Backbone as ProteinMPNN parsed JSONL, in Angstrom:
{"seq_chain_A": "MGDHPRAVTYEPIGVVRSPYTTLDGMPLQTGVDDVDATVELDARVHGALRDLDGFSHVWLLVHLHRVDGWTPEVTPFLDDARPRGVLATRSPRHPNPIGLSLVELVAVEPGVLRIRGVDLVDGTPVLDVKPYVPLFDARDAAAVRTGWFAAAAERVRTVRRYGA", "coords_chain_A": {"N_chain_A": [[0.877, -1.436, -0.092], [2.1, 1.592, 0.334], [3.354, 4.046, 1.588], [1.68, 4.471, 4.885], [-0.921, 5.993, 6.12], [-0.896, 9.415, 8.097], [-2.167, 8.704, 11.702], [-5.364, 9.467, 12.259], [-7.929, 12.08, 14.348], [-10.57, 13.395, 16.056], [-12.965, 15.106, 17.25], [-15.579, 14.539, 19.148], [-18.783, 16.152, 18.214], [-20.784, 16.326, 20.108], [-23.24, 13.678, 21.713], [-24.58, 10.942, 21.506], [-28.64, 10.734, 23.153], [-30.54, 8.09, 24.655], [-32.71, 5.845, 24.675], [-31.325, 3.603, 25.584], [-29.597, 1.818, 27.403], [-27.078, 0.334, 28.051], [-26.061, -2.627, 25.48], [-27.599, -4.958, 25.348], [-31.047, -5.645, 23.939], [-31.335, -3.709, 22.908], [-31.764, -2.913, 19.277], [-30.695, -3.508, 16.567], [-30.436, -2.728, 13.94], [-31.16, 0.348, 12.215], [-34.307, 2.632, 12.301], [-36.268, 0.116, 12.579], [-37.324, 0.361, 15.108], [-39.46, 3.0, 16.496], [-38.325, 4.846, 18.39], [-37.981, 7.402, 20.298], [-35.047, 9.641, 20.86], [-32.631, 11.699, 21.319], [-29.862, 13.89, 20.219], [-27.384, 15.47, 21.925], [-25.871, 18.44, 21.09], [-22.799, 19.454, 20.81], [-21.318, 23.159, 21.942], [-20.438, 24.736, 20.233], [-20.925, 24.161, 17.929], [-23.288, 25.086, 16.934], [-24.521, 26.758, 15.335], [-24.2, 25.15, 13.186], [-26.702, 24.38, 12.546], [-28.12, 25.734, 10.885], [-30.754, 25.443, 8.579], [-31.143, 22.659, 8.782], [-33.467, 21.864, 9.039], [-35.401, 21.666, 7.388], [-34.805, 18.671, 5.874], [-35.551, 15.349, 6.431], [-34.926, 13.418, 7.173], [-31.684, 12.322, 8.834], [-28.156, 11.579, 8.693], [-25.912, 10.317, 11.443], [-23.032, 9.999, 11.979], [-21.253, 7.926, 13.93], [-19.126, 7.72, 16.823], [-18.483, 3.877, 18.034], [-18.141, 3.297, 21.159], [-18.686, 1.531, 22.86], [-17.779, -0.676, 21.998], [-14.893, -2.98, 21.775], [-12.335, -4.059, 20.848], [-11.735, -5.654, 17.166], [-12.083, -7.329, 14.806], [-11.523, -9.643, 12.167], [-13.291, -11.57, 11.158], [-16.223, -11.74, 11.496], [-19.746, -13.571, 11.978], [-21.912, -12.451, 11.206], [-25.349, -11.312, 11.868], [-27.63, -11.974, 10.266], [-27.705, -14.132, 8.431], [-26.302, -16.503, 10.025], [-24.64, -18.964, 9.176], [-21.795, -18.915, 8.531], [-19.266, -17.386, 9.084], [-18.25, -13.971, 8.066], [-15.759, -11.708, 6.111], [-15.324, -8.965, 7.793], [-15.469, -6.224, 6.75], [-17.301, -6.613, 5.087], [-20.145, -6.559, 5.954], [-22.001, -5.144, 9.0], [-21.762, -5.172, 11.0], [-20.242, -3.981, 14.097], [-17.833, -4.28, 14.734], [-15.387, -3.577, 12.933], [-12.541, -2.593, 11.829], [-12.057, 0.64, 12.719], [-13.806, 1.771, 15.081], [-16.477, 2.775, 13.983], [-19.637, 4.35, 13.351], [-22.801, 4.768, 11.411], [-25.949, 5.598, 10.918], [-28.937, 6.175, 9.756], [-31.292, 8.091, 10.593], [-34.777, 9.469, 11.49], [-35.166, 12.539, 11.565], [-37.154, 14.598, 13.848], [-37.207, 16.825, 14.799], [-35.119, 20.037, 15.108], [-33.544, 21.61, 16.968], [-32.236, 24.643, 19.04], [-29.3, 24.212, 19.853], [-30.157, 21.185, 20.454], [-30.686, 17.92, 18.652], [-33.978, 16.549, 17.744], [-34.597, 13.005, 17.269], [-35.867, 9.947, 15.969], [-36.178, 6.442, 15.37], [-33.964, 5.396, 16.865], [-30.616, 3.295, 17.227], [-28.637, 3.315, 18.357], [-26.507, 2.987, 21.578], [-27.353, 4.828, 24.85], [-24.962, 8.109, 25.105], [-23.335, 7.491, 23.279], [-20.805, 8.847, 20.959], [-21.196, 11.249, 19.29], [-19.719, 11.811, 16.011], [-20.671, 13.612, 13.206], [-23.034, 15.067, 11.742], [-24.771, 14.133, 8.509], [-26.886, 15.461, 6.424], [-30.24, 13.663, 4.894], [-30.262, 12.989, 1.508], [-31.544, 11.931, -0.983], [-31.03, 11.589, -3.609], [-28.62, 11.244, -3.534], [-28.387, 9.607, -1.897], [-29.833, 7.128, -2.028], [-30.726, 4.224, -4.054], [-33.352, 3.426, -4.877], [-36.573, 4.921, -5.146], [-37.591, 7.009, -2.474], [-39.783, 8.447, -0.23], [-39.23, 10.682, 1.352], [-38.601, 13.876, 2.755], [-36.68, 16.461, 0.999], [-35.749, 19.046, 2.335], [-34.459, 22.039, 1.54], [-32.729, 20.75, -0.792], [-34.189, 20.471, -2.763], [-35.034, 21.884, -4.234], [-32.073, 22.774, -5.271], [-31.669, 20.422, -7.296], [-31.564, 19.866, -9.345], [-30.293, 21.621, -10.379], [-28.008, 19.837, -9.959], [-26.647, 18.369, -12.677], [-26.201, 20.175, -14.135], [-23.495, 21.114, -16.895], [-21.323, 23.497, -15.9], [-19.908, 26.582, -17.465], [-16.828, 27.655, -18.092], [-15.787, 31.228, -18.583], [-17.103, 31.6, -20.576]], "CA_chain_A": [[0.193, -0.052, 0.14], [3.438, 2.205, 0.033], [3.162, 5.113, 2.696], [0.641, 4.385, 5.571], [-1.685, 7.578, 6.796], [-0.965, 9.384, 9.772], [-3.456, 8.95, 12.657], [-6.786, 10.917, 12.892], [-8.188, 12.28, 15.686], [-11.307, 13.831, 15.87], [-13.378, 15.533, 18.487], [-16.836, 14.52, 18.861], [-19.595, 17.661, 18.298], [-22.14, 15.647, 20.413], [-23.864, 12.952, 22.26], [-26.564, 10.626, 21.431], [-29.125, 10.211, 24.356], [-31.658, 7.373, 23.343], [-33.08, 4.979, 26.802], [-30.544, 2.209, 25.326], [-28.429, 1.538, 28.643], [-27.224, -1.631, 27.643], [-26.326, -3.994, 23.816], [-28.761, -5.757, 25.092], [-32.467, -5.392, 23.559], [-30.816, -2.129, 21.161], [-32.159, -2.471, 17.839], [-29.268, -4.463, 15.166], [-30.271, -1.155, 12.486], [-31.783, 2.064, 12.374], [-35.392, 1.826, 11.817], [-36.19, -1.081, 13.385], [-38.171, 0.887, 16.435], [-39.753, 4.442, 16.742], [-38.148, 5.277, 19.258], [-36.939, 8.954, 20.119], [-33.87, 10.205, 21.129], [-32.284, 13.408, 21.043], [-28.38, 14.059, 20.1], [-27.086, 16.628, 22.473], [-25.15, 19.343, 20.404], [-21.961, 21.018, 21.692], [-22.053, 24.442, 21.52], [-19.341, 25.153, 19.002], [-21.709, 24.051, 16.437], [-25.109, 25.056, 16.905], [-24.658, 27.524, 13.72], [-24.4, 24.69, 12.339], [-27.723, 23.502, 12.48], [-29.211, 26.485, 9.992], [-31.475, 25.11, 7.413], [-31.109, 20.825, 8.556], [-34.814, 21.485, 9.993], [-35.77, 20.708, 6.065], [-34.865, 17.162, 5.647], [-36.831, 14.668, 7.261], [-33.973, 12.07, 7.78], [-29.716, 13.151, 8.658], [-26.674, 10.388, 8.465], [-25.06, 10.455, 12.356], [-21.83, 9.378, 12.199], [-20.734, 7.952, 15.357], [-17.988, 6.313, 17.153], [-19.297, 3.181, 18.919], [-17.344, 3.607, 22.08], [-18.55, 0.499, 23.649], [-16.896, -1.976, 20.584], [-14.19, -3.76, 22.536], [-11.567, -4.394, 19.205], [-12.535, -5.435, 16.485], [-11.637, -8.852, 14.039], [-11.324, -9.968, 10.754], [-13.907, -11.933, 10.091], [-17.389, -11.836, 12.072], [-21.05, -14.191, 11.592], [-23.314, -12.001, 11.074], [-26.539, -12.019, 12.411], [-28.65, -12.263, 9.492], [-25.911, -15.259, 8.577], [-25.172, -17.411, 10.885], [-24.275, -19.829, 8.143], [-20.558, -18.753, 8.343], [-18.125, -15.912, 9.201], [-17.809, -12.971, 6.489], [-15.63, -11.082, 6.546], [-16.036, -7.511, 8.385], [-15.44, -5.386, 6.336], [-18.622, -6.701, 3.631], [-21.014, -7.16, 7.234], [-22.773, -3.982, 9.503], [-21.094, -5.097, 12.094], [-20.002, -2.837, 14.898], [-16.522, -5.102, 14.827], [-14.552, -2.861, 12.582], [-11.021, -1.62, 12.631], [-12.592, 1.557, 13.394], [-16.178, 1.522, 14.976], [-17.63, 4.163, 12.735], [-20.967, 3.682, 12.959], [-23.642, 5.592, 10.749], [-26.678, 5.322, 11.382], [-29.439, 6.809, 9.234], [-32.647, 8.519, 11.508], [-35.896, 10.239, 11.146], [-35.538, 13.945, 12.17], [-38.091, 14.516, 13.985], [-37.288, 18.331, 15.9], [-34.241, 20.507, 15.353], [-34.502, 22.828, 18.901], [-30.641, 25.098, 20.322], [-28.438, 22.79, 20.903], [-30.578, 19.948, 19.958], [-31.842, 16.974, 17.652], [-34.737, 15.482, 18.331], [-34.561, 12.139, 16.948], [-36.408, 9.042, 15.894], [-35.842, 5.312, 15.035], [-31.668, 5.407, 16.655], [-29.936, 1.935, 17.036], [-27.984, 3.793, 19.227], [-26.912, 3.376, 23.33], [-26.598, 5.599, 25.375], [-23.645, 8.078, 25.494], [-22.497, 7.533, 21.732], [-20.289, 10.299, 21.074], [-22.14, 11.488, 17.68], [-18.146, 13.137, 15.308], [-20.886, 14.289, 12.422], [-23.747, 14.86, 10.859], [-25.224, 14.751, 7.503], [-28.525, 14.809, 5.795], [-30.378, 12.348, 4.23], [-30.528, 13.23, -0.11], [-32.33, 10.552, -2.172], [-29.998, 11.934, -5.043], [-26.864, 10.56, -3.898], [-27.761, 8.006, -1.077], [-30.966, 6.361, -2.347], [-30.25, 4.086, -5.146], [-34.637, 3.778, -5.103], [-37.351, 6.014, -5.18], [-37.58, 6.994, -1.259], [-40.527, 9.199, 0.103], [-38.467, 11.856, 2.065], [-38.496, 15.695, 1.849], [-34.944, 16.997, 1.573], [-35.86, 20.419, 2.457], [-33.508, 23.069, 0.498], [-31.857, 20.694, -1.479], [-34.862, 20.099, -3.68], [-34.939, 23.761, -5.081], [-31.326, 22.984, -5.667], [-30.99, 19.699, -7.407], [-31.478, 20.195, -10.977], [-28.625, 22.627, -11.421], [-26.721, 19.126, -9.845], [-26.591, 18.027, -13.582], [-25.377, 21.012, -14.965], [-22.045, 21.45, -16.511], [-20.251, 24.893, -15.655], [-19.113, 26.323, -18.252], [-16.391, 29.337, -17.507], [-15.176, 31.402, -19.718], [-18.762, 31.253, -22.356]], "C_chain_A": [[0.736, 1.183, -0.049], [3.063, 2.848, 1.709], [1.373, 4.884, 3.68], [0.409, 6.241, 6.054], [-0.988, 7.58, 7.76], [-2.18, 9.065, 10.473], [-4.365, 9.545, 12.301], [-7.641, 10.554, 13.885], [-9.498, 13.158, 15.629], [-11.979, 13.605, 17.012], [-15.154, 15.23, 18.218], [-17.596, 15.903, 18.864], [-21.132, 17.035, 19.413], [-22.448, 15.016, 20.646], [-24.873, 12.183, 21.77], [-27.141, 9.99, 23.203], [-30.159, 9.914, 24.197], [-31.891, 6.687, 25.412], [-32.594, 3.385, 26.582], [-29.747, 1.967, 26.082], [-27.409, 0.989, 28.522], [-27.274, -1.867, 25.687], [-27.406, -4.036, 23.832], [-30.276, -5.208, 25.03], [-32.147, -3.857, 22.832], [-31.125, -2.927, 20.444], [-30.657, -2.603, 17.01], [-28.786, -2.84, 14.285], [-30.905, -0.29, 13.112], [-33.769, 1.196, 11.67], [-36.412, 1.182, 12.093], [-37.997, -0.576, 14.352], [-38.578, 2.091, 16.4], [-39.233, 4.771, 17.966], [-37.05, 6.562, 19.807], [-35.565, 8.753, 21.49], [-33.536, 11.365, 20.893], [-29.99, 12.93, 20.781], [-28.464, 15.768, 20.901], [-25.828, 17.354, 21.506], [-23.993, 20.324, 21.318], [-21.884, 22.336, 20.685], [-21.679, 25.755, 20.123], [-20.317, 25.422, 17.292], [-23.196, 24.259, 16.194], [-25.623, 25.793, 15.893], [-24.461, 27.358, 12.894], [-24.979, 24.111, 11.512], [-28.456, 24.62, 11.463], [-29.127, 25.26, 9.053], [-31.621, 23.274, 7.661], [-32.417, 20.952, 8.926], [-35.444, 21.67, 8.786], [-35.741, 19.292, 5.818], [-35.441, 16.693, 6.911], [-36.019, 13.72, 7.527], [-32.368, 13.084, 7.66], [-29.632, 11.451, 8.684], [-26.636, 10.469, 10.068], [-23.966, 9.857, 12.268], [-21.043, 9.23, 13.263], [-19.487, 7.066, 15.525], [-18.36, 5.735, 18.84], [-17.991, 2.149, 20.172], [-17.57, 2.346, 23.021], [-18.303, -1.071, 22.971], [-15.604, -2.108, 21.425], [-13.293, -4.568, 21.211], [-12.073, -4.739, 18.014], [-11.879, -7.044, 15.401], [-11.874, -9.194, 12.954], [-12.79, -10.412, 10.341], [-15.017, -12.71, 11.392], [-18.454, -12.851, 11.422], [-22.294, -13.003, 11.745], [-24.495, -12.104, 11.353], [-28.038, -12.514, 11.805], [-28.579, -13.479, 8.608], [-25.898, -15.689, 8.968], [-24.622, -18.569, 10.573], [-22.394, -20.557, 8.631], [-20.151, -17.426, 8.319], [-18.165, -14.978, 7.532], [-16.606, -12.032, 7.17], [-15.701, -9.546, 6.682], [-16.874, -6.922, 7.423], [-16.733, -5.499, 5.372], [-19.911, -7.086, 4.953], [-21.375, -5.515, 7.804], [-22.182, -3.97, 11.177], [-20.166, -4.172, 13.031], [-18.046, -3.085, 14.571], [-15.102, -4.05, 14.093], [-13.663, -2.335, 12.727], [-11.026, -0.395, 13.202], [-13.637, 1.302, 14.156], [-16.534, 2.641, 15.163], [-18.977, 3.444, 12.554], [-21.828, 5.078, 12.41], [-24.785, 4.908, 10.956], [-27.857, 6.38, 10.264], [-30.645, 6.767, 10.099], [-33.658, 9.709, 11.611], [-35.339, 11.532, 12.327], [-36.421, 14.505, 12.452], [-38.443, 16.598, 14.343], [-35.713, 19.174, 15.308], [-34.246, 21.654, 16.354], [-32.812, 23.047, 18.623], [-30.009, 24.211, 20.638], [-28.88, 21.353, 20.786], [-31.127, 18.95, 19.033], [-32.833, 16.008, 17.947], [-34.8, 14.058, 16.895], [-35.267, 10.622, 16.377], [-35.978, 7.334, 15.01], [-33.903, 4.653, 14.999], [-31.922, 3.565, 16.866], [-28.872, 1.857, 18.04], [-28.118, 4.02, 20.539], [-26.081, 4.735, 23.909], [-25.383, 6.544, 25.505], [-22.905, 8.184, 24.165], [-22.183, 9.234, 21.245], [-20.956, 10.331, 19.157], [-20.204, 12.532, 16.803], [-19.216, 13.861, 14.264], [-22.46, 13.864, 11.961], [-24.465, 15.615, 9.472], [-26.888, 15.077, 6.863], [-28.879, 13.895, 4.937], [-30.324, 12.609, 2.902], [-30.803, 12.64, -0.716], [-30.9, 10.688, -3.602], [-28.772, 10.918, -4.585], [-27.001, 9.496, -2.905], [-28.866, 6.968, -0.878], [-30.805, 5.776, -3.774], [-32.145, 3.604, -6.132], [-35.127, 4.969, -5.266], [-37.325, 6.277, -3.5], [-38.407, 8.232, -1.305], [-39.874, 9.731, 1.556], [-37.896, 12.808, 2.009], [-36.7, 15.835, 2.475], [-34.888, 18.555, 1.674], [-35.094, 21.354, 1.562], [-32.728, 22.402, -0.321], [-33.298, 20.255, -3.2], [-35.169, 21.285, -5.196], [-33.108, 23.334, -6.089], [-31.059, 21.705, -7.147], [-30.786, 19.165, -8.944], [-29.648, 20.533, -10.833], [-27.767, 21.183, -10.724], [-25.794, 18.22, -11.101], [-26.736, 19.069, -14.756], [-24.032, 21.375, -15.533], [-21.498, 22.645, -16.733], [-19.377, 25.588, -16.448], [-18.159, 27.887, -18.298], [-15.669, 29.706, -19.212], [-16.473, 32.306, -21.325], [-18.721, 32.945, -21.81]], "O_chain_A": [[0.004, 2.012, -0.59], [2.635, 2.231, 2.684], [0.255, 5.096, 3.213], [1.155, 7.205, 6.223], [-0.482, 6.628, 8.352], [-3.242, 9.147, 9.856], [-3.964, 10.608, 11.828], [-8.04, 9.456, 14.273], [-9.265, 13.947, 14.713], [-11.922, 12.599, 17.719], [-15.8, 15.653, 17.26], [-17.066, 16.811, 19.505], [-22.292, 17.43, 19.287], [-22.384, 14.49, 19.535], [-25.995, 12.659, 21.594], [-26.577, 9.287, 24.042], [-30.998, 10.702, 23.758], [-31.507, 6.925, 26.557], [-33.078, 2.356, 27.053], [-28.69, 1.789, 25.476], [-26.586, 1.494, 29.286], [-28.116, -1.468, 24.883], [-28.229, -3.581, 23.038], [-30.708, -4.451, 25.9], [-32.989, -3.133, 22.301], [-30.792, -4.044, 20.84], [-29.754, -1.766, 16.979], [-27.756, -2.198, 14.078], [-31.159, -0.183, 14.312], [-34.198, 0.185, 11.113], [-37.524, 1.658, 11.86], [-39.161, -0.969, 14.262], [-37.525, 2.663, 16.117], [-40.151, 5.046, 18.739], [-35.823, 6.639, 19.747], [-35.353, 8.063, 22.487], [-34.244, 12.084, 20.187], [-29.258, 12.003, 21.127], [-29.156, 16.757, 20.662], [-24.845, 16.653, 21.264], [-24.106, 21.303, 22.056], [-22.148, 22.561, 19.504], [-22.126, 26.741, 19.536], [-20.382, 26.166, 16.313], [-23.994, 23.7, 15.442], [-26.783, 25.702, 15.49], [-24.364, 28.095, 11.913], [-24.659, 23.567, 10.455], [-29.61, 24.269, 11.218], [-28.224, 24.472, 8.771], [-32.167, 22.617, 6.775], [-32.778, 19.833, 9.291], [-36.583, 21.988, 9.127], [-36.811, 18.755, 5.531], [-35.717, 17.258, 7.969], [-36.511, 12.947, 8.349], [-32.018, 14.003, 6.919], [-30.452, 10.533, 8.692], [-27.782, 10.848, 10.309], [-24.139, 8.713, 12.69], [-20.243, 10.091, 13.628], [-18.993, 6.169, 14.841], [-18.478, 6.253, 19.95], [-17.38, 1.082, 20.118], [-16.734, 2.109, 23.893], [-18.586, -2.196, 23.383], [-15.249, -0.997, 21.821], [-13.71, -5.622, 20.731], [-13.034, -4.041, 17.692], [-10.924, -7.599, 15.945], [-13.031, -8.83, 12.746], [-13.427, -9.854, 9.448], [-14.813, -13.755, 12.009], [-18.182, -13.102, 10.248], [-23.339, -12.977, 12.395], [-24.93, -13.219, 11.068], [-29.024, -13.054, 12.308], [-29.628, -13.756, 8.027], [-24.82, -16.165, 8.612], [-24.118, -19.269, 11.452], [-21.925, -21.668, 8.879], [-20.627, -16.517, 7.639], [-18.117, -15.339, 6.356], [-16.509, -11.71, 8.354], [-16.118, -8.888, 5.729], [-18.082, -6.922, 7.188], [-17.174, -4.45, 4.9], [-20.604, -8.066, 4.68], [-21.023, -4.616, 7.04], [-22.184, -3.151, 12.096], [-19.248, -3.614, 12.429], [-17.241, -2.203, 14.271], [-14.04, -3.861, 14.686], [-13.587, -1.518, 13.645], [-10.211, -0.137, 14.087], [-14.441, 0.468, 13.739], [-16.824, 3.329, 16.141], [-19.314, 2.44, 11.928], [-21.608, 6.207, 12.847], [-24.745, 3.696, 11.169], [-27.383, 7.493, 10.037], [-31.112, 5.672, 10.411], [-33.246, 10.851, 11.814], [-35.181, 11.429, 13.544], [-36.905, 15.159, 11.528], [-39.435, 17.308, 14.18], [-35.034, 18.197, 14.993], [-35.101, 22.539, 16.336], [-32.101, 22.148, 18.173], [-30.131, 23.475, 21.617], [-28.099, 20.423, 20.987], [-32.235, 19.261, 18.594], [-32.611, 14.859, 18.329], [-35.041, 14.335, 15.719], [-34.327, 9.947, 16.797], [-35.411, 7.419, 13.921], [-33.124, 4.095, 14.226], [-32.919, 2.857, 16.726], [-28.326, 0.851, 18.493], [-29.008, 4.701, 21.048], [-25.025, 5.33, 23.695], [-24.473, 5.942, 26.075], [-21.938, 8.934, 24.032], [-22.854, 10.264, 21.185], [-21.016, 9.514, 18.238], [-19.794, 13.644, 17.137], [-18.853, 15.036, 14.199], [-22.938, 12.734, 11.857], [-24.687, 16.804, 9.241], [-27.895, 14.536, 7.32], [-28.056, 13.304, 4.239], [-30.401, 11.388, 3.032], [-29.95, 12.69, -1.602], [-30.179, 9.885, -4.194], [-28.203, 10.049, -5.245], [-26.167, 8.594, -2.817], [-28.933, 6.164, 0.051], [-30.739, 6.574, -4.708], [-32.307, 3.485, -7.347], [-34.448, 5.971, -5.488], [-36.781, 5.251, -3.09], [-38.102, 9.104, -2.118], [-40.059, 9.19, 2.646], [-36.83, 12.933, 1.405], [-35.99, 15.586, 3.449], [-34.011, 19.203, 1.104], [-35.471, 21.093, 0.42], [-31.852, 23.105, -0.824], [-33.041, 19.863, -4.338], [-35.375, 21.336, -6.408], [-32.974, 23.561, -7.291], [-30.278, 22.078, -8.023], [-30.051, 18.315, -9.446], [-28.537, 20.043, -11.035], [-26.568, 21.349, -10.946], [-24.748, 17.608, -10.889], [-27.196, 18.917, -15.887], [-23.297, 21.967, -14.744], [-21.151, 22.871, -17.892], [-18.169, 25.389, -16.316], [-18.673, 28.989, -18.491], [-15.31, 29.115, -20.23], [-16.502, 33.039, -22.314], [-19.472, 33.777, -22.321]]}, "name": "protein", "num_of_chains": 1, "seq": "MGDHPRAVTYEPIGVVRSPYTTLDGMPLQTGVDDVDATVELDARVHGALRDLDGFSHVWLLVHLHRVDGWTPEVTPFLDDARPRGVLATRSPRHPNPIGLSLVELVAVEPGVLRIRGVDLVDGTPVLDVKPYVPLFDARDAAAVRTGWFAAAAERVRTVRRYGA"}
Protein backbone atom coordinates (compact mmCIF):
# COMPACT_ATOMS: atom_id res chain seq x y z
CA MET A 1 0.00 0.00 0.00
CA GLY A 2 3.01 2.29 0.16
CA ASP A 3 3.08 5.07 2.70
CA HIS A 4 0.69 4.58 5.57
CA PRO A 5 -1.42 7.62 6.44
CA ARG A 6 -0.88 9.19 9.83
CA ALA A 7 -3.34 8.58 12.62
CA VAL A 8 -6.52 10.61 12.43
CA THR A 9 -8.15 12.20 15.47
CA TYR A 10 -11.67 13.60 15.75
CA GLU A 11 -13.47 15.49 18.49
CA PRO A 12 -17.10 14.56 19.02
CA ILE A 13 -19.61 17.32 18.27
CA GLY A 14 -22.30 15.83 20.47
CA VAL A 15 -23.66 12.81 22.26
CA VAL A 16 -26.68 10.56 21.69
CA ARG A 17 -29.22 10.40 24.50
CA SER A 18 -31.33 7.28 23.99
CA PRO A 19 -33.34 4.95 26.23
CA TYR A 20 -30.84 2.16 25.54
CA THR A 21 -28.40 2.00 28.43
CA THR A 22 -27.02 -1.41 27.47
CA LEU A 23 -26.45 -3.16 24.17
CA ASP A 24 -28.89 -5.87 25.23
CA GLY A 25 -32.31 -5.18 23.75
CA MET A 26 -31.12 -2.43 21.42
CA PRO A 27 -32.05 -2.69 17.70
CA LEU A 28 -29.25 -3.84 15.41
CA GLN A 29 -30.21 -1.36 12.68
CA THR A 30 -32.03 1.96 12.46
CA GLY A 31 -35.69 2.18 11.61
CA VAL A 32 -36.59 -1.05 13.40
CA ASP A 33 -38.30 0.72 16.31
CA ASP A 34 -39.79 4.19 16.46
CA VAL A 35 -37.82 5.00 19.60
CA ASP A 36 -37.35 8.70 20.30
CA ALA A 37 -33.91 10.00 21.26
CA THR A 38 -31.87 13.20 21.10
CA VAL A 39 -28.45 14.34 20.04
CA GLU A 40 -27.08 16.91 22.47
CA LEU A 41 -24.70 19.13 20.50
CA ASP A 42 -21.62 21.03 21.55
CA ALA A 43 -22.11 24.82 21.60
CA ARG A 44 -19.46 25.30 18.90
CA VAL A 45 -21.71 23.69 16.26
CA HIS A 46 -25.00 25.42 17.06
CA GLY A 47 -24.70 27.76 14.07
CA ALA A 48 -24.11 24.74 11.84
CA LEU A 49 -27.72 23.63 12.38
CA ARG A 50 -29.06 26.32 10.06
CA ASP A 51 -31.32 24.85 7.33
CA LEU A 52 -31.16 21.31 8.77
CA ASP A 53 -34.82 21.44 9.83
CA GLY A 54 -35.94 21.09 6.20
CA PHE A 55 -34.74 17.49 6.08
CA SER A 56 -36.74 14.46 7.19
CA HIS A 57 -33.75 12.20 7.88
CA VAL A 58 -30.09 12.61 8.80
CA TRP A 59 -27.06 10.38 8.87
CA LEU A 60 -25.30 10.22 12.23
CA LEU A 61 -21.62 9.32 12.06
CA VAL A 62 -20.66 8.08 15.48
CA HIS A 63 -17.86 6.52 17.48
CA LEU A 64 -19.03 3.14 18.76
CA HIS A 65 -17.44 3.64 22.16
CA ARG A 66 -18.56 0.32 23.63
CA VAL A 67 -16.92 -1.82 20.95
CA ASP A 68 -13.96 -3.67 22.38
CA GLY A 69 -11.55 -4.40 19.55
CA TRP A 70 -12.14 -5.71 16.08
CA THR A 71 -11.90 -9.00 14.25
CA PRO A 72 -11.31 -9.72 10.54
CA GLU A 73 -14.26 -12.13 10.39
CA VAL A 74 -17.64 -12.11 12.11
CA THR A 75 -20.80 -14.18 11.94
CA PRO A 76 -23.54 -11.74 10.88
CA PHE A 77 -26.87 -11.78 12.70
CA LEU A 78 -28.71 -12.27 9.40
CA ASP A 79 -26.58 -15.23 8.29
CA ASP A 80 -25.16 -17.43 11.01
CA ALA A 81 -24.21 -20.20 8.56
CA ARG A 82 -20.62 -19.01 8.20
CA PRO A 83 -18.25 -16.20 9.11
CA ARG A 84 -17.94 -13.23 6.77
CA GLY A 85 -15.22 -10.66 6.31
CA VAL A 86 -16.07 -7.85 8.71
CA LEU A 87 -15.83 -5.23 5.94
CA ALA A 88 -18.64 -7.05 4.13
CA THR A 89 -20.95 -6.72 7.14
CA ARG A 90 -22.68 -4.08 9.22
CA SER A 91 -21.00 -5.39 12.36
CA PRO A 92 -19.59 -2.78 14.75
CA ARG A 93 -16.36 -4.80 15.05
CA HIS A 94 -14.60 -2.98 12.20
CA PRO A 95 -10.95 -1.82 12.40
CA ASN A 96 -12.26 1.62 13.36
CA PRO A 97 -15.49 1.52 15.39
CA ILE A 98 -17.33 4.09 13.29
CA GLY A 99 -21.10 3.83 13.13
CA LEU A 100 -23.44 5.18 10.46
CA SER A 101 -27.09 5.52 11.43
CA LEU A 102 -29.92 6.89 9.33
CA VAL A 103 -32.49 8.40 11.66
CA GLU A 104 -35.66 10.43 11.26
CA LEU A 105 -35.16 14.07 12.17
CA VAL A 106 -38.17 15.06 14.28
CA ALA A 107 -37.07 18.57 15.26
CA VAL A 108 -34.10 20.90 15.41
CA GLU A 109 -33.91 22.87 18.63
CA PRO A 110 -31.14 25.05 20.03
CA GLY A 111 -28.33 22.62 20.81
CA VAL A 112 -30.47 19.51 20.35
CA LEU A 113 -31.62 17.29 17.51
CA ARG A 114 -34.77 15.31 18.26
CA ILE A 115 -34.54 12.03 16.37
CA ARG A 116 -36.53 8.81 15.94
CA GLY A 117 -35.59 5.27 15.00
CA VAL A 118 -32.24 5.20 16.75
CA ASP A 119 -30.04 2.12 17.10
CA LEU A 120 -27.42 3.66 19.39
CA VAL A 121 -26.72 3.27 23.06
CA ASP A 122 -27.01 6.26 25.40
CA GLY A 123 -23.77 8.24 25.53
CA THR A 124 -22.59 7.39 21.99
CA PRO A 125 -20.27 10.18 20.78
CA VAL A 126 -21.45 11.87 17.57
CA LEU A 127 -18.67 12.78 15.12
CA ASP A 128 -20.80 14.36 12.39
CA VAL A 129 -24.34 14.87 11.11
CA LYS A 130 -25.19 14.86 7.42
CA PRO A 131 -28.57 15.32 5.75
CA TYR A 132 -30.08 12.33 3.96
CA VAL A 133 -30.50 13.26 0.29
CA PRO A 134 -32.09 10.55 -1.89
CA LEU A 135 -30.40 11.84 -5.05
CA PHE A 136 -27.07 10.86 -3.53
CA ASP A 137 -28.02 8.29 -0.89
CA ALA A 138 -30.87 6.23 -2.36
CA ARG A 139 -30.62 3.82 -5.23
CA ASP A 140 -34.40 3.66 -5.55
CA ALA A 141 -37.16 6.15 -4.89
CA ALA A 142 -37.79 7.05 -1.26
CA ALA A 143 -40.61 9.13 0.16
CA VAL A 144 -38.60 11.67 2.13
CA ARG A 145 -38.35 15.45 2.27
CA THR A 146 -35.09 16.92 1.04
CA GLY A 147 -35.52 20.44 2.38
CA TRP A 148 -33.60 23.15 0.55
CA PHE A 149 -31.97 20.57 -1.70
CA ALA A 150 -35.18 19.98 -3.67
CA ALA A 151 -34.88 23.41 -5.25
CA ALA A 152 -31.20 22.91 -6.11
CA ALA A 153 -31.41 19.30 -7.31
CA GLU A 154 -31.69 20.16 -11.00
CA ARG A 155 -28.40 22.06 -10.87
CA VAL A 156 -26.48 18.92 -9.94
CA ARG A 157 -26.53 17.81 -13.59
CA THR A 158 -25.73 21.28 -14.93
CA VAL A 159 -22.35 21.67 -16.59
CA ARG A 160 -20.66 24.88 -15.59
CA ARG A 161 -18.93 26.60 -18.46
CA TYR A 162 -16.00 28.82 -17.68
CA GLY A 163 -15.22 31.83 -19.83
CA ALA A 164 -18.40 31.47 -21.90
